Amino acid sequence: MSGPPRRAPTVLQRFPPVRPRYPEHLEPPLSPRRITEVPLPDESVIEAVRASCARLPAGSTRLAERFYENLFAMAPDVRAMFPDDLRPQHKRMATALLEVVQHLDSPDDVAGYLQDLGAQHHRELQVKPEHYPFVGRSLVRAVSEISPTWTSSMSSAWVLVYEWITANMLAGAERAAEQANPRRRAPSAPQPSAGSAPPGAPAHGNPQAPAPRHAYDVPSRDRAYRPSR
């Protein structure tokens, strides 16, 4: 006597979720922290991050190429947020990141730029807070893969710097969301200090600003960020 007929496996049973795998020196993604919880990294941390990028030739896109490869491997769903041709994106991302790192000693200007960028990513790309940890781990892995002088202390330094970058971008995204949905604004939410934006930058979350063309364009900015000195 035969038993009951076997059911065909469901899609989830045939293709179970795959947990992203990370290098041994990295932990799984951590939750982003608010800007009030993340101080600017100290000078030794900033210098370690700069040292990890010191040998990259000017105009190189190797870091950005490895970053996007890692990001799409860890979080395939975010690929749809970007254009098919990533070459312009590689150039802009690499330039923006390296210039932010080089100007961390002007934190007010950098914070203003990052908050504009976070607002733009929220409006134009629908980037959510849960995406940021994958971005951070993809970035740290990319730097470790191309830096000939990589050490575990550099890994820790990059995590600290990226947490500060993320906190500022999320502050900008929150401000944009509040302006788009004023009734949903949380009265008790801490209001971050924006600092002064770079010359020519629009007001944070300006709904009248023209739509940017690339993920690292900020409205009214046609060239890479260069803070005033």
PDB file of C-alpha atoms in Angstrom:
ATOM      1  CA  MET A   1       0.000   0.000   0.000  1.00  0.00           C
ATOM      2  CA  SER A   2       1.518   3.294  -1.115  1.00  0.00           C
ATOM      3  CA  GLY A   3       1.568   6.375   1.076  1.00  0.00           C
ATOM      4  CA  PRO A   4       0.074   9.783   0.290  1.00  0.00           C
ATOM      5  CA  PRO A   5       1.391  11.501  -2.856  1.00  0.00           C
ATOM      6  CA  ARG A   6       4.416  13.680  -2.361  1.00  0.00           C
ATOM      7  CA  ARG A   7       3.976  17.409  -2.879  1.00  0.00           C
ATOM      8  CA  ALA A   8       6.216  19.212  -5.285  1.00  0.00           C
ATOM      9  CA  PRO A   9       8.709  21.448  -3.471  1.00  0.00           C
ATOM     10  CA  THR A  10       7.842  25.116  -3.298  1.00  0.00           C
ATOM     11  CA  VAL A  11      10.062  27.765  -4.849  1.00  0.00           C
ATOM     12  CA  LEU A  12      11.493  28.619  -1.431  1.00  0.00           C
ATOM     13  CA  GLN A  13      12.265  24.939  -0.770  1.00  0.00           C
ATOM     14  CA  ARG A  14      14.012  24.540  -4.120  1.00  0.00           C
ATOM     15  CA  PHE A  15      15.869  27.811  -3.818  1.00  0.00           C
ATOM     16  CA  PRO A  16      16.416  28.550  -0.113  1.00  0.00           C
ATOM     17  CA  PRO A  17      17.655  31.999   0.875  1.00  0.00           C
ATOM     18  CA  VAL A  18      21.422  32.316   0.745  1.00  0.00           C
ATOM     19  CA  ARG A  19      23.039  34.223   3.587  1.00  0.00           C
ATOM     20  CA  PRO A  20      25.773  36.546   2.327  1.00  0.00           C
ATOM     21  CA  ARG A  21      29.290  35.347   3.101  1.00  0.00           C
ATOM     22  CA  TYR A  22      31.900  37.784   4.367  1.00  0.00           C
ATOM     23  CA  PRO A  23      35.668  37.697   4.762  1.00  0.00           C
ATOM     24  CA  GLU A  24      36.837  36.291   8.072  1.00  0.00           C
ATOM     25  CA  HIS A  25      38.010  39.732   9.263  1.00  0.00           C
ATOM     26  CA  LEU A  26      34.523  41.238   8.800  1.00  0.00           C
ATOM     27  CA  GLU A  27      31.346  40.690  10.760  1.00  0.00           C
ATOM     28  CA  PRO A  28      27.866  40.571   9.208  1.00  0.00           C
ATOM     29  CA  PRO A  29      26.309  44.002   8.610  1.00  0.00           C
ATOM     30  CA  LEU A  30      25.488  46.103  11.639  1.00  0.00           C
ATOM     31  CA  SER A  31      22.502  48.403  11.967  1.00  0.00           C
ATOM     32  CA  PRO A  32      23.237  52.045  11.045  1.00  0.00           C
ATOM     33  CA  ARG A  33      23.442  54.495  13.938  1.00  0.00           C
ATOM     34  CA  ARG A  34      21.999  57.982  14.187  1.00  0.00           C
ATOM     35  CA  ILE A  35      24.128  61.062  13.727  1.00  0.00           C
ATOM     36  CA  THR A  36      23.856  61.918  17.434  1.00  0.00           C
ATOM     37  CA  GLU A  37      25.478  58.571  18.260  1.00  0.00           C
ATOM     38  CA  VAL A  38      28.464  58.712  15.906  1.00  0.00           C
ATOM     39  CA  PRO A  39      31.305  61.185  16.548  1.00  0.00           C
ATOM     40  CA  LEU A  40      33.733  62.203  13.837  1.00  0.00           C
ATOM     41  CA  PRO A  41      36.610  59.660  13.891  1.00  0.00           C
ATOM     42  CA  ASP A  42      39.834  60.942  15.378  1.00  0.00           C
ATOM     43  CA  GLU A  43      42.885  61.939  13.373  1.00  0.00           C
ATOM     44  CA  SER A  44      44.638  58.557  13.613  1.00  0.00           C
ATOM     45  CA  VAL A  45      41.581  56.772  12.190  1.00  0.00           C
ATOM     46  CA  ILE A  46      41.279  59.259   9.333  1.00  0.00           C
ATOM     47  CA  GLU A  47      44.981  58.906   8.508  1.00  0.00           C
ATOM     48  CA  ALA A  48      44.681  55.096   8.431  1.00  0.00           C
ATOM     49  CA  VAL A  49      41.824  55.358   5.933  1.00  0.00           C
ATOM     50  CA  ARG A  50      43.776  57.797   3.803  1.00  0.00           C
ATOM     51  CA  ALA A  51      46.810  55.524   3.863  1.00  0.00           C
ATOM     52  CA  SER A  52      44.755  52.622   2.511  1.00  0.00           C
ATOM     53  CA  CYS A  53      43.923  54.693  -0.588  1.00  0.00           C
ATOM     54  CA  ALA A  54      47.248  56.489  -0.968  1.00  0.00           C
ATOM     55  CA  ARG A  55      48.542  54.342  -3.837  1.00  0.00           C
ATOM     56  CA  LEU A  56      45.440  54.553  -5.978  1.00  0.00           C
ATOM     57  CA  PRO A  57      46.316  56.496  -9.144  1.00  0.00           C
ATOM     58  CA  ALA A  58      44.323  59.631  -9.872  1.00  0.00           C
ATOM     59  CA  GLY A  59      41.204  58.813 -11.846  1.00  0.00           C
ATOM     60  CA  SER A  60      41.329  55.111 -11.038  1.00  0.00           C
ATOM     61  CA  THR A  61      37.947  53.346 -10.883  1.00  0.00           C
ATOM     62  CA  ARG A  62      39.260  50.048  -9.498  1.00  0.00           C
ATOM     63  CA  LEU A  63      37.831  50.747  -6.062  1.00  0.00           C
ATOM     64  CA  ALA A  64      34.378  51.544  -7.442  1.00  0.00           C
ATOM     65  CA  GLU A  65      34.380  48.524  -9.743  1.00  0.00           C
ATOM     66  CA  ARG A  66      35.197  46.152  -6.895  1.00  0.00           C
ATOM     67  CA  PHE A  67      32.670  47.923  -4.653  1.00  0.00           C
ATOM     68  CA  TYR A  68      29.765  47.392  -7.031  1.00  0.00           C
ATOM     69  CA  GLU A  69      30.759  43.790  -7.720  1.00  0.00           C
ATOM     70  CA  ASN A  70      30.705  43.102  -3.983  1.00  0.00           C
ATOM     71  CA  LEU A  71      27.478  45.038  -3.408  1.00  0.00           C
ATOM     72  CA  PHE A  72      25.545  43.207  -6.119  1.00  0.00           C
ATOM     73  CA  ALA A  73      26.852  39.855  -4.862  1.00  0.00           C
ATOM     74  CA  MET A  74      25.732  40.615  -1.292  1.00  0.00           C
ATOM     75  CA  ALA A  75      22.448  42.327  -2.168  1.00  0.00           C
ATOM     76  CA  PRO A  76      21.398  41.442  -5.738  1.00  0.00           C
ATOM     77  CA  ASP A  77      18.103  43.328  -5.478  1.00  0.00           C
ATOM     78  CA  VAL A  78      19.844  46.710  -5.449  1.00  0.00           C
ATOM     79  CA  ARG A  79      21.188  46.179  -8.991  1.00  0.00           C
ATOM     80  CA  ALA A  80      17.884  47.453 -10.382  1.00  0.00           C
ATOM     81  CA  MET A  81      18.533  50.852  -8.759  1.00  0.00           C
ATOM     82  CA  PHE A  82      21.404  51.553 -11.130  1.00  0.00           C
ATOM     83  CA  PRO A  83      21.741  51.993 -14.915  1.00  0.00           C
ATOM     84  CA  ASP A  84      22.911  49.134 -17.111  1.00  0.00           C
ATOM     85  CA  ASP A  85      26.128  50.967 -17.969  1.00  0.00           C
ATOM     86  CA  LEU A  86      27.951  51.530 -14.681  1.00  0.00           C
ATOM     87  CA  ARG A  87      31.049  53.189 -16.096  1.00  0.00           C
ATOM     88  CA  PRO A  88      29.931  56.780 -15.377  1.00  0.00           C
ATOM     89  CA  GLN A  89      28.835  55.597 -11.935  1.00  0.00           C
ATOM     90  CA  HIS A  90      32.259  54.060 -11.270  1.00  0.00           C
ATOM     91  CA  LYS A  91      33.993  57.344 -12.018  1.00  0.00           C
ATOM     92  CA  ARG A  92      31.680  59.489  -9.926  1.00  0.00           C
ATOM     93  CA  MET A  93      31.565  57.142  -6.956  1.00  0.00           C
ATOM     94  CA  ALA A  94      35.363  56.743  -6.824  1.00  0.00           C
ATOM     95  CA  THR A  95      35.963  60.496  -7.099  1.00  0.00           C
ATOM     96  CA  ALA A  96      33.324  61.398  -4.508  1.00  0.00           C
ATOM     97  CA  LEU A  97      34.505  58.813  -1.980  1.00  0.00           C
ATOM     98  CA  LEU A  98      38.193  59.660  -2.223  1.00  0.00           C
ATOM     99  CA  GLU A  99      37.548  63.395  -1.964  1.00  0.00           C
ATOM    100  CA  VAL A 100      35.336  62.905   1.092  1.00  0.00           C
ATOM    101  CA  VAL A 101      38.130  60.896   2.706  1.00  0.00           C
ATOM    102  CA  GLN A 102      40.706  63.552   1.839  1.00  0.00           C
ATOM    103  CA  HIS A 103      38.575  66.358   3.326  1.00  0.00           C
ATOM    104  CA  LEU A 104      37.433  64.792   6.574  1.00  0.00           C
ATOM    105  CA  ASP A 105      39.390  67.500   8.340  1.00  0.00           C
ATOM    106  CA  SER A 106      36.654  69.886   7.090  1.00  0.00           C
ATOM    107  CA  PRO A 107      33.786  67.955   8.702  1.00  0.00           C
ATOM    108  CA  ASP A 108      31.117  70.669   8.450  1.00  0.00           C
ATOM    109  CA  ASP A 109      31.488  70.939   4.676  1.00  0.00           C
ATOM    110  CA  VAL A 110      31.656  67.169   4.226  1.00  0.00           C
ATOM    111  CA  ALA A 111      28.618  66.609   6.450  1.00  0.00           C
ATOM    112  CA  GLY A 112      26.584  69.083   4.385  1.00  0.00           C
ATOM    113  CA  TYR A 113      27.509  67.278   1.179  1.00  0.00           C
ATOM    114  CA  LEU A 114      26.743  63.840   2.652  1.00  0.00           C
ATOM    115  CA  GLN A 115      23.351  64.938   3.931  1.00  0.00           C
ATOM    116  CA  ASP A 116      22.467  66.336   0.501  1.00  0.00           C
ATOM    117  CA  LEU A 117      23.582  63.050  -1.003  1.00  0.00           C
ATOM    118  CA  GLY A 118      21.532  60.994   1.448  1.00  0.00           C
ATOM    119  CA  ALA A 119      18.436  63.086   0.668  1.00  0.00           C
ATOM    120  CA  GLN A 120      18.970  62.630  -3.070  1.00  0.00           C
ATOM    121  CA  HIS A 121      19.446  58.861  -2.718  1.00  0.00           C
ATOM    122  CA  HIS A 122      16.229  58.687  -0.703  1.00  0.00           C
ATOM    123  CA  ARG A 123      14.214  60.658  -3.264  1.00  0.00           C
ATOM    124  CA  GLU A 124      15.665  59.386  -6.525  1.00  0.00           C
ATOM    125  CA  LEU A 125      16.825  55.834  -5.763  1.00  0.00           C
ATOM    126  CA  GLN A 126      14.534  54.910  -2.864  1.00  0.00           C
ATOM    127  CA  VAL A 127      17.565  53.857  -0.814  1.00  0.00           C
ATOM    128  CA  LYS A 128      16.445  52.524   2.569  1.00  0.00           C
ATOM    129  CA  PRO A 129      18.351  52.361   5.887  1.00  0.00           C
ATOM    130  CA  GLU A 130      18.679  48.578   5.573  1.00  0.00           C
ATOM    131  CA  HIS A 131      20.753  49.025   2.401  1.00  0.00           C
ATOM    132  CA  TYR A 132      23.526  50.963   4.122  1.00  0.00           C
ATOM    133  CA  PRO A 133      25.149  48.062   6.009  1.00  0.00           C
ATOM    134  CA  PHE A 134      25.605  46.175   2.732  1.00  0.00           C
ATOM    135  CA  VAL A 135      27.126  49.270   1.159  1.00  0.00           C
ATOM    136  CA  GLY A 136      29.570  49.570   4.054  1.00  0.00           C
ATOM    137  CA  ARG A 137      30.678  45.953   3.977  1.00  0.00           C
ATOM    138  CA  SER A 138      31.025  46.058   0.186  1.00  0.00           C
ATOM    139  CA  LEU A 139      33.187  49.145   0.488  1.00  0.00           C
ATOM    140  CA  VAL A 140      35.455  47.769   3.212  1.00  0.00           C
ATOM    141  CA  ARG A 141      35.914  44.552   1.258  1.00  0.00           C
ATOM    142  CA  ALA A 142      36.704  46.489  -1.934  1.00  0.00           C
ATOM    143  CA  VAL A 143      39.401  48.550  -0.213  1.00  0.00           C
ATOM    144  CA  SER A 144      40.897  45.399   1.335  1.00  0.00           C
ATOM    145  CA  GLU A 145      41.088  43.793  -2.112  1.00  0.00           C
ATOM    146  CA  ILE A 146      42.944  46.627  -3.825  1.00  0.00           C
ATOM    147  CA  SER A 147      45.104  48.086  -1.049  1.00  0.00           C
ATOM    148  CA  PRO A 148      48.602  46.544  -0.930  1.00  0.00           C
ATOM    149  CA  THR A 149      49.079  47.774   2.642  1.00  0.00           C
ATOM    150  CA  TRP A 150      45.780  46.490   4.080  1.00  0.00           C
ATOM    151  CA  THR A 151      45.743  45.563   7.773  1.00  0.00           C
ATOM    152  CA  SER A 152      43.079  44.668  10.316  1.00  0.00           C
ATOM    153  CA  SER A 153      43.478  48.110  11.896  1.00  0.00           C
ATOM    154  CA  MET A 154      42.613  49.670   8.530  1.00  0.00           C
ATOM    155  CA  SER A 155      39.467  47.563   8.468  1.00  0.00           C
ATOM    156  CA  SER A 156      38.434  48.930  11.849  1.00  0.00           C
ATOM    157  CA  ALA A 157      39.251  52.480  10.730  1.00  0.00           C
ATOM    158  CA  TRP A 158      37.114  52.161   7.598  1.00  0.00           C
ATOM    159  CA  VAL A 159      34.175  50.867   9.634  1.00  0.00           C
ATOM    160  CA  LEU A 160      34.367  53.930  11.909  1.00  0.00           C
ATOM    161  CA  VAL A 161      34.600  56.357   9.005  1.00  0.00           C
ATOM    162  CA  TYR A 162      31.786  54.655   7.142  1.00  0.00           C
ATOM    163  CA  GLU A 163      29.547  54.775  10.213  1.00  0.00           C
ATOM    164  CA  TRP A 164      30.053  58.551  10.305  1.00  0.00           C
ATOM    165  CA  ILE A 165      29.368  58.856   6.563  1.00  0.00           C
ATOM    166  CA  THR A 166      26.234  56.710   6.899  1.00  0.00           C
ATOM    167  CA  ALA A 167      24.930  58.653   9.888  1.00  0.00           C
ATOM    168  CA  ASN A 168      25.118  61.900   7.924  1.00  0.00           C
ATOM    169  CA  MET A 169      23.528  60.434   4.807  1.00  0.00           C
ATOM    170  CA  LEU A 170      20.689  58.974   6.872  1.00  0.00           C
ATOM    171  CA  ALA A 171      20.161  62.355   8.538  1.00  0.00           C
ATOM    172  CA  GLY A 172      19.690  63.864   5.093  1.00  0.00           C
ATOM    173  CA  ALA A 173      17.348  61.050   4.056  1.00  0.00           C
ATOM    174  CA  GLU A 174      15.256  61.519   7.200  1.00  0.00           C
ATOM    175  CA  ARG A 175      14.992  65.234   6.565  1.00  0.00           C
ATOM    176  CA  ALA A 176      13.852  64.614   2.979  1.00  0.00           C
ATOM    177  CA  ALA A 177      11.262  62.097   4.193  1.00  0.00           C
ATOM    178  CA  GLU A 178       9.953  64.532   6.798  1.00  0.00           C
ATOM    179  CA  GLN A 179       9.607  67.303   4.231  1.00  0.00           C
ATOM    180  CA  ALA A 180       7.774  64.979   1.860  1.00  0.00           C
ATOM    181  CA  ASN A 181       5.476  63.684   4.640  1.00  0.00           C
ATOM    182  CA  PRO A 182       5.260  66.423   7.301  1.00  0.00           C
ATOM    183  CA  ARG A 183       2.410  64.696   9.154  1.00  0.00           C
ATOM    184  CA  ARG A 184       4.606  61.651   9.817  1.00  0.00           C
ATOM    185  CA  ARG A 185       7.403  63.670  11.427  1.00  0.00           C
ATOM    186  CA  ALA A 186       8.364  62.316  14.821  1.00  0.00           C
ATOM    187  CA  PRO A 187       8.344  65.250  17.298  1.00  0.00           C
ATOM    188  CA  SER A 188      10.923  63.619  19.537  1.00  0.00           C
ATOM    189  CA  ALA A 189      13.401  62.785  16.760  1.00  0.00           C
ATOM    190  CA  PRO A 190      16.772  64.486  17.383  1.00  0.00           C
ATOM    191  CA  GLN A 191      17.595  67.195  14.857  1.00  0.00           C
ATOM    192  CA  PRO A 192      21.197  66.851  13.594  1.00  0.00           C
ATOM    193  CA  SER A 193      23.481  69.793  13.032  1.00  0.00           C
ATOM    194  CA  ALA A 194      23.876  70.003   9.299  1.00  0.00           C
ATOM    195  CA  GLY A 195      26.952  72.178   9.154  1.00  0.00           C
ATOM    196  CA  SER A 196      27.504  74.449   6.182  1.00  0.00           C
ATOM    197  CA  ALA A 197      26.972  72.980   2.726  1.00  0.00           C
ATOM    198  CA  PRO A 198      29.626  73.387   0.007  1.00  0.00           C
ATOM    199  CA  PRO A 199      29.325  76.531  -2.143  1.00  0.00           C
ATOM    200  CA  GLY A 200      26.541  76.271  -4.724  1.00  0.00           C
ATOM    201  CA  ALA A 201      24.766  73.430  -2.938  1.00  0.00           C
ATOM    202  CA  PRO A 202      20.952  73.595  -2.772  1.00  0.00           C
ATOM    203  CA  ALA A 203      18.974  73.661   0.474  1.00  0.00           C
ATOM    204  CA  HIS A 204      18.680  70.192   2.010  1.00  0.00           C
ATOM    205  CA  GLY A 205      15.812  68.269   0.527  1.00  0.00           C
ATOM    206  CA  ASN A 206      14.784  71.092  -1.849  1.00  0.00           C
ATOM    207  CA  PRO A 207      11.799  69.630  -3.771  1.00  0.00           C
ATOM    208  CA  GLN A 208      12.293  72.210  -6.569  1.00  0.00           C
ATOM    209  CA  ALA A 209      15.846  71.094  -7.333  1.00  0.00           C
ATOM    210  CA  PRO A 210      16.344  69.406 -10.741  1.00  0.00           C
ATOM    211  CA  ALA A 211      16.584  65.639 -10.739  1.00  0.00           C
ATOM    212  CA  PRO A 212      20.234  64.457 -10.618  1.00  0.00           C
ATOM    213  CA  ARG A 213      21.559  62.319 -13.433  1.00  0.00           C
ATOM    214  CA  HIS A 214      23.676  59.885 -11.463  1.00  0.00           C
ATOM    215  CA  ALA A 215      23.675  58.435  -7.968  1.00  0.00           C
ATOM    216  CA  TYR A 216      26.585  60.605  -6.838  1.00  0.00           C
ATOM    217  CA  ASP A 217      25.327  63.844  -8.376  1.00  0.00           C
ATOM    218  CA  VAL A 218      23.785  66.266  -5.925  1.00  0.00           C
ATOM    219  CA  PRO A 219      21.290  68.755  -7.478  1.00  0.00           C
ATOM    220  CA  SER A 220      22.976  71.868  -8.895  1.00  0.00           C
ATOM    221  CA  ARG A 221      26.359  70.126  -8.731  1.00  0.00           C
ATOM    222  CA  ASP A 222      27.846  69.079 -12.107  1.00  0.00           C
ATOM    223  CA  ARG A 223      31.283  68.221 -10.788  1.00  0.00           C
ATOM    224  CA  ALA A 224      32.679  66.185  -7.940  1.00  0.00           C
ATOM    225  CA  TYR A 225      32.500  67.590  -4.457  1.00  0.00           C
ATOM    226  CA  ARG A 226      35.331  69.913  -3.526  1.00  0.00           C
ATOM    227  CA  PRO A 227      34.836  71.668  -0.194  1.00  0.00           C
ATOM    228  CA  SER A 228      36.056  75.186   0.288  1.00  0.00           C
ATOM    229  CA  ARG A 229      39.260  75.407   2.280  1.00  0.00           C
TER     230      ARG A 229
END
